[in-house]
PDB file of C-alpha atoms in Angstrom:
ATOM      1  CA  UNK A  19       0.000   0.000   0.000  1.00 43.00           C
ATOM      2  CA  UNK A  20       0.918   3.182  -1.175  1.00 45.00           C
ATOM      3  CA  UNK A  21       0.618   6.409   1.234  1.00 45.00           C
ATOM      4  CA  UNK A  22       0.678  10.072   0.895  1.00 50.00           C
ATOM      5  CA  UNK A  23       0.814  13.097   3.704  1.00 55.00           C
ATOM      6  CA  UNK A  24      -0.485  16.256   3.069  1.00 65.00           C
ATOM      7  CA  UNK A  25       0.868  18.320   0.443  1.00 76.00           C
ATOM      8  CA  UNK A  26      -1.812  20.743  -0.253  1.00 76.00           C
ATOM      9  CA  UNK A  27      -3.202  23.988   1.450  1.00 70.00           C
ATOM     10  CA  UNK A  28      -6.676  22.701   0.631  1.00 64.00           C
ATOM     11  CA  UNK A  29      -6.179  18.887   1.707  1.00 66.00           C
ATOM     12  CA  UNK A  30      -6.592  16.233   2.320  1.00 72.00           C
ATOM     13  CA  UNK A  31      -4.390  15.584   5.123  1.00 67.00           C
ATOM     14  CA  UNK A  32      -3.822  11.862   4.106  1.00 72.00           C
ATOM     15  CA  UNK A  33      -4.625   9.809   1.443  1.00 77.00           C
ATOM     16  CA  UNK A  34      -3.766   5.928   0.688  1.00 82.00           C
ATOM     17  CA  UNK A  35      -4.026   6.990  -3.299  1.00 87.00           C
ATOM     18  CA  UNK A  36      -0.752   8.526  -4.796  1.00 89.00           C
ATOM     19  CA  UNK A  37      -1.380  11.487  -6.461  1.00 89.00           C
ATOM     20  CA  UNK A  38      -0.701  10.448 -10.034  1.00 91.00           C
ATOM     21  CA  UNK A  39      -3.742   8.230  -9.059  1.00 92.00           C
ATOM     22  CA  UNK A  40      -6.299  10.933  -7.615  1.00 93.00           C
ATOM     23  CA  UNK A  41      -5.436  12.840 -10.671  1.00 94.00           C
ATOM     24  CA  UNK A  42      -6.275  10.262 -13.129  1.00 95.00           C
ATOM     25  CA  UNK A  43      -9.457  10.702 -14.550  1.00 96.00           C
ATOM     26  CA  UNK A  44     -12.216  13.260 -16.200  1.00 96.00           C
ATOM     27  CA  UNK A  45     -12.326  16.235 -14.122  1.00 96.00           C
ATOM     28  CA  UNK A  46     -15.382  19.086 -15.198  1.00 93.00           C
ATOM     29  CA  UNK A  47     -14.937  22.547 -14.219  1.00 91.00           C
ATOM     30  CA  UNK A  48     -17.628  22.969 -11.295  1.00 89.00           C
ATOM     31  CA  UNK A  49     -16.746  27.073 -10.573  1.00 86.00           C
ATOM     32  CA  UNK A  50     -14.103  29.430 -11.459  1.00 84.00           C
ATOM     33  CA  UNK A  51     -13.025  32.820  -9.217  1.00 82.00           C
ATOM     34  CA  UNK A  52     -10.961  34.970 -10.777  1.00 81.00           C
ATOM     35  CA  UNK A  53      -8.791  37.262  -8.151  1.00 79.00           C
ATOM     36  CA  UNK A  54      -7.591  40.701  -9.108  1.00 76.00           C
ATOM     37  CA  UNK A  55      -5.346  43.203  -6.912  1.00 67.00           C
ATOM     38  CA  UNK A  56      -5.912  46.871  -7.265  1.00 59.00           C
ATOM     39  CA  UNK A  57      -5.879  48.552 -10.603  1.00 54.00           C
ATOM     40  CA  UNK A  58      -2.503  50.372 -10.821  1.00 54.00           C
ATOM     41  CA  UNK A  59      -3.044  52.356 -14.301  1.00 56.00           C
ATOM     42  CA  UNK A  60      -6.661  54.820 -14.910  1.00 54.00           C
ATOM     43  CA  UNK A  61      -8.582  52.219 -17.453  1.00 50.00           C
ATOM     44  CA  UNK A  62      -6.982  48.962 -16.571  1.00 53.00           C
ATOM     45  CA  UNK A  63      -9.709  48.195 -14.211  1.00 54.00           C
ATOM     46  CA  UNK A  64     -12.266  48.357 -16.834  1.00 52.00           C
ATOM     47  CA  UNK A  65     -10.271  46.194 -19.574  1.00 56.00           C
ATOM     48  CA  UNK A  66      -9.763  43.801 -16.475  1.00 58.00           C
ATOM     49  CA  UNK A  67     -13.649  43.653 -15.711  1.00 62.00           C
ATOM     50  CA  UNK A  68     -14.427  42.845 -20.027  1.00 59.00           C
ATOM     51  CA  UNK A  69     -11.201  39.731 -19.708  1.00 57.00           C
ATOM     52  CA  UNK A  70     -12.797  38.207 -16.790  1.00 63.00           C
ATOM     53  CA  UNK A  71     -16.271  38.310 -17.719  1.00 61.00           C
ATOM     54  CA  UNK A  72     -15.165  36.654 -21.184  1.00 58.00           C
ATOM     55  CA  UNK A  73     -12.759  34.163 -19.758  1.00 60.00           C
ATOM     56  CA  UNK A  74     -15.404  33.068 -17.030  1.00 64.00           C
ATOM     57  CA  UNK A  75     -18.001  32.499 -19.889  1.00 59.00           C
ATOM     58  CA  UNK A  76     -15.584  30.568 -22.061  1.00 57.00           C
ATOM     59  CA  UNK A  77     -14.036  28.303 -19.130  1.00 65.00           C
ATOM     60  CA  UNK A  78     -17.300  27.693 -17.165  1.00 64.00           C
ATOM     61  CA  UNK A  79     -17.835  24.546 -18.675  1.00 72.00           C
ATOM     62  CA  UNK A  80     -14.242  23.069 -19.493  1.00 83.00           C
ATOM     63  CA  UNK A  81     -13.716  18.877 -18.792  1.00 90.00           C
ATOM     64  CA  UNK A  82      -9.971  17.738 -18.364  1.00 93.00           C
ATOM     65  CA  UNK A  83      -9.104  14.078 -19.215  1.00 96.00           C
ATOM     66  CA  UNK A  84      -5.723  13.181 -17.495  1.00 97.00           C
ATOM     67  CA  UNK A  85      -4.649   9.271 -17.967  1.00 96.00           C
ATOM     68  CA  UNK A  86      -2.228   7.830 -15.652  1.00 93.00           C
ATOM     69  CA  UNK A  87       0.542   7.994 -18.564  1.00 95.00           C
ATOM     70  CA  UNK A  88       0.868  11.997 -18.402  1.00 96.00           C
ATOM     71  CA  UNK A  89      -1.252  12.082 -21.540  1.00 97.00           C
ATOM     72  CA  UNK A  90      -5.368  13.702 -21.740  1.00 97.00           C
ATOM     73  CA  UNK A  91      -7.292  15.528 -23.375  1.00 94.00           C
ATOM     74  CA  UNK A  92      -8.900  19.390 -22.832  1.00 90.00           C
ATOM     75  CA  UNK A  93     -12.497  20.080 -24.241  1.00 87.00           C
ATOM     76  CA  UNK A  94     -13.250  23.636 -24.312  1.00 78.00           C
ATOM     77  CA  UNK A  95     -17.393  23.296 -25.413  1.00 68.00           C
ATOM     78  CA  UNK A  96     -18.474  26.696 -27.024  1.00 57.00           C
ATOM     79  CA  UNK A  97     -15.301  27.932 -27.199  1.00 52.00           C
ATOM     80  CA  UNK A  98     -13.204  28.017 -30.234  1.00 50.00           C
ATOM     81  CA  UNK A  99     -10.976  31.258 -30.261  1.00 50.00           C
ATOM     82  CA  UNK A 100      -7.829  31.144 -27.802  1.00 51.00           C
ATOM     83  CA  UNK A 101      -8.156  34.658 -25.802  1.00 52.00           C
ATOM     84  CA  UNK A 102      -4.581  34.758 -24.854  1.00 53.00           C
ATOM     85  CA  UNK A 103      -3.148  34.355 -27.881  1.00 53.00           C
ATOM     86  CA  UNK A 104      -6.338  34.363 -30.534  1.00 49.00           C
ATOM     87  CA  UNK A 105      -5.509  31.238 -32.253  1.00 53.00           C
ATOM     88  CA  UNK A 106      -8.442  29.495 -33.214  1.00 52.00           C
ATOM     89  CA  UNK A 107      -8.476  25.553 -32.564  1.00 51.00           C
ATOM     90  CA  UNK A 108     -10.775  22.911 -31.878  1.00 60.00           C
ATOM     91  CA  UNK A 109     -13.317  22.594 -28.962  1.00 79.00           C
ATOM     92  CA  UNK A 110     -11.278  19.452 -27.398  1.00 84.00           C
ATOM     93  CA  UNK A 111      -7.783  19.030 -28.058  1.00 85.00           C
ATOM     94  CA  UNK A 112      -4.398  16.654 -26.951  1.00 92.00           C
ATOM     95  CA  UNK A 113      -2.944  17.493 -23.687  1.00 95.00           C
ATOM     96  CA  UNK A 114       0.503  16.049 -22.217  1.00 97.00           C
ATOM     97  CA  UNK A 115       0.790  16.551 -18.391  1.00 97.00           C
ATOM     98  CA  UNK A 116       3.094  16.082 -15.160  1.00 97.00           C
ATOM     99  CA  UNK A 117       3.397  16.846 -11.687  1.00 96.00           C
ATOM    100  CA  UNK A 118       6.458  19.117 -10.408  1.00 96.00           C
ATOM    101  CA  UNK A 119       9.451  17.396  -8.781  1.00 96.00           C
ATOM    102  CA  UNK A 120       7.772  18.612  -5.371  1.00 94.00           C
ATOM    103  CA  UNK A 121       4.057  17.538  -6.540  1.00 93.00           C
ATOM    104  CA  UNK A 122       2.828  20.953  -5.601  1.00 95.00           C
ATOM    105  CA  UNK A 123       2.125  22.038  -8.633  1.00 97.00           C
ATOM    106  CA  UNK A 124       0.640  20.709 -12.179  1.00 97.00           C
ATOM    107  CA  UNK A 125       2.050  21.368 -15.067  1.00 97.00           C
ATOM    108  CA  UNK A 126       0.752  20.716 -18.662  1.00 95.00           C
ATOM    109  CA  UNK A 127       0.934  21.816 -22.803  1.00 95.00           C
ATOM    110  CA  UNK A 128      -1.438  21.527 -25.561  1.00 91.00           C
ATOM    111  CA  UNK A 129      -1.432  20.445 -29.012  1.00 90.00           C
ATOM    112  CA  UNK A 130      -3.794  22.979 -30.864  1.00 76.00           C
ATOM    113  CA  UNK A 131      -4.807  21.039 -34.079  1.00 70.00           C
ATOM    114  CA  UNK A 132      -2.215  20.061 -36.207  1.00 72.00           C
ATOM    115  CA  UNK A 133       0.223  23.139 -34.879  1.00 79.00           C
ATOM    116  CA  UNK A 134       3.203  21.980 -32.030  1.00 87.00           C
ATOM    117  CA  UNK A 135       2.823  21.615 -28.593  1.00 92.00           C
ATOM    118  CA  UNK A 136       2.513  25.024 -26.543  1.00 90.00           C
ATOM    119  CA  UNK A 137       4.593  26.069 -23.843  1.00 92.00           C
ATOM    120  CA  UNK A 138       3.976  24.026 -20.381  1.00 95.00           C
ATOM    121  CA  UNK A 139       1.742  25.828 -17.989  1.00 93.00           C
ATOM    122  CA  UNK A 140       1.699  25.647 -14.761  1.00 95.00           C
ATOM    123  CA  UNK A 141      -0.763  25.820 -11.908  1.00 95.00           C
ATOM    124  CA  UNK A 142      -0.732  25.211  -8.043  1.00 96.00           C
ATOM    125  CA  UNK A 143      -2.663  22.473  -6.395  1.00 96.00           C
ATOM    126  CA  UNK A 144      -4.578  23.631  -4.106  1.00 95.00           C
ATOM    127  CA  UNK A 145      -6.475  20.693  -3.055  1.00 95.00           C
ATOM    128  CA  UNK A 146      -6.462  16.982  -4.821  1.00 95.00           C
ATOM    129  CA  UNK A 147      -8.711  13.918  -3.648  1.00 93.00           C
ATOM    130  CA  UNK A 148     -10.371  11.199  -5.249  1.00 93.00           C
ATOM    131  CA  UNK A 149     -13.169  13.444  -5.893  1.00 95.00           C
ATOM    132  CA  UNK A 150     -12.201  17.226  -5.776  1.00 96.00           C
ATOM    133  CA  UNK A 151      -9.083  19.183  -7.769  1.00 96.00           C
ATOM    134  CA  UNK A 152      -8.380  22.519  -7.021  1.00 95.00           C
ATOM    135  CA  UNK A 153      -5.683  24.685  -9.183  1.00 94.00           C
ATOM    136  CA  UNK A 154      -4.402  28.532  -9.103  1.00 93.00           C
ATOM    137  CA  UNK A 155      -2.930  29.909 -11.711  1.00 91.00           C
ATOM    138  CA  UNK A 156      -1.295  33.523 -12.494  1.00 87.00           C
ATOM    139  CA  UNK A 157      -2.931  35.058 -15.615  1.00 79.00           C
ATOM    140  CA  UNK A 158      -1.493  37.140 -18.690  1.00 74.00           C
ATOM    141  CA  UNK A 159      -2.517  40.185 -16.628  1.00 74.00           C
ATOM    142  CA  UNK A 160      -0.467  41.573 -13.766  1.00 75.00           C
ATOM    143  CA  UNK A 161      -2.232  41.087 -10.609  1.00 78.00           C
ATOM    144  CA  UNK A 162      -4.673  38.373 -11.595  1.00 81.00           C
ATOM    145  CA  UNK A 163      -5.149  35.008 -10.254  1.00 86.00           C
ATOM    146  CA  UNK A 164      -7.576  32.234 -11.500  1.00 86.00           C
ATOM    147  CA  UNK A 165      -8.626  29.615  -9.194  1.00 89.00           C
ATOM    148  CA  UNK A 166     -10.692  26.719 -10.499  1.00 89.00           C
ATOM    149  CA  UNK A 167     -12.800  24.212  -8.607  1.00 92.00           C
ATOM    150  CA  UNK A 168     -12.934  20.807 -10.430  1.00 93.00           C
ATOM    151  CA  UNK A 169     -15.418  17.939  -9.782  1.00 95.00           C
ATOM    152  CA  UNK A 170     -14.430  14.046 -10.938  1.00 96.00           C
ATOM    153  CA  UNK A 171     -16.708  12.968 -13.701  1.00 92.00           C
TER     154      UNK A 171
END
């Protein structure tokens, strides 16, 4: 039997499943918060406000597939027009994933249709158990965190 202490600010405290296990699986996007400091610049606030409301529309419903090999699948439904970097792509794409050499954070890269992988991304685990994954990641804007709230399929 494999054990595992707490790693995570969220939990759990113990677990009998490694985390490569808890991890493995279809995970749907149950809410997303989106934290912003303080405006520093007169109009940033607002152009804030418009990216938030538009990335909270287009990630509201997002499903990750990870299998235990590091390999999974993203489906983005109703959403076909990258934000960040306005490629356009398909609503469910090839993902390749891993776990940092501490396990506190996950890191993964797409493959957007028939173009290369993209750079890895990274996000924090906040809380992973059989049943509940949450991550927090930095956005493109200064000042902006996202946290998402994932539910096992």
């Amino acid at each position: 039997i494999f054990s595992s202490c707490g790693k995570y600010e969220e939990g759990p405290d113990f677990s009998l499943r490694t985390k490569k296990a808890r991890l493995s699986g279809t995970w749907i996007n149950e809410s997303t918060s989106i934290y912003q400091q303080e405006a520093t610049e007169e109009g940033e606030e607002e152009n804030t406000d418009t990216w938030m409301k538009e990335t909270l529309d287009s990630i509201s419903q997002q499903r990750y597939i990870f299998t235990k090999d590091g390999e999974g699948s993203l489906f983005l439904p109703d959403y076909s027009i990258d934000t960040l970097s306005m490629v356009e792509f398909e609503n469910e794409f090839d993902i390749e994933w891993k776990l940092s050499a501490d396990k506190t954070e996950l890191l993964y890269r797409a493959k957007l249709g028939n173009s290369d992988w993209q750079a890895w991304e990274s996000n924090t685990i906040l809380k992973l158990t059989n049943s509940e994954l949450w991550l927090l990641k930095d956005s493109h804007i200064s000042g902006v965190q996202i946290e998402h709230k994932y539910v096992k399929e």
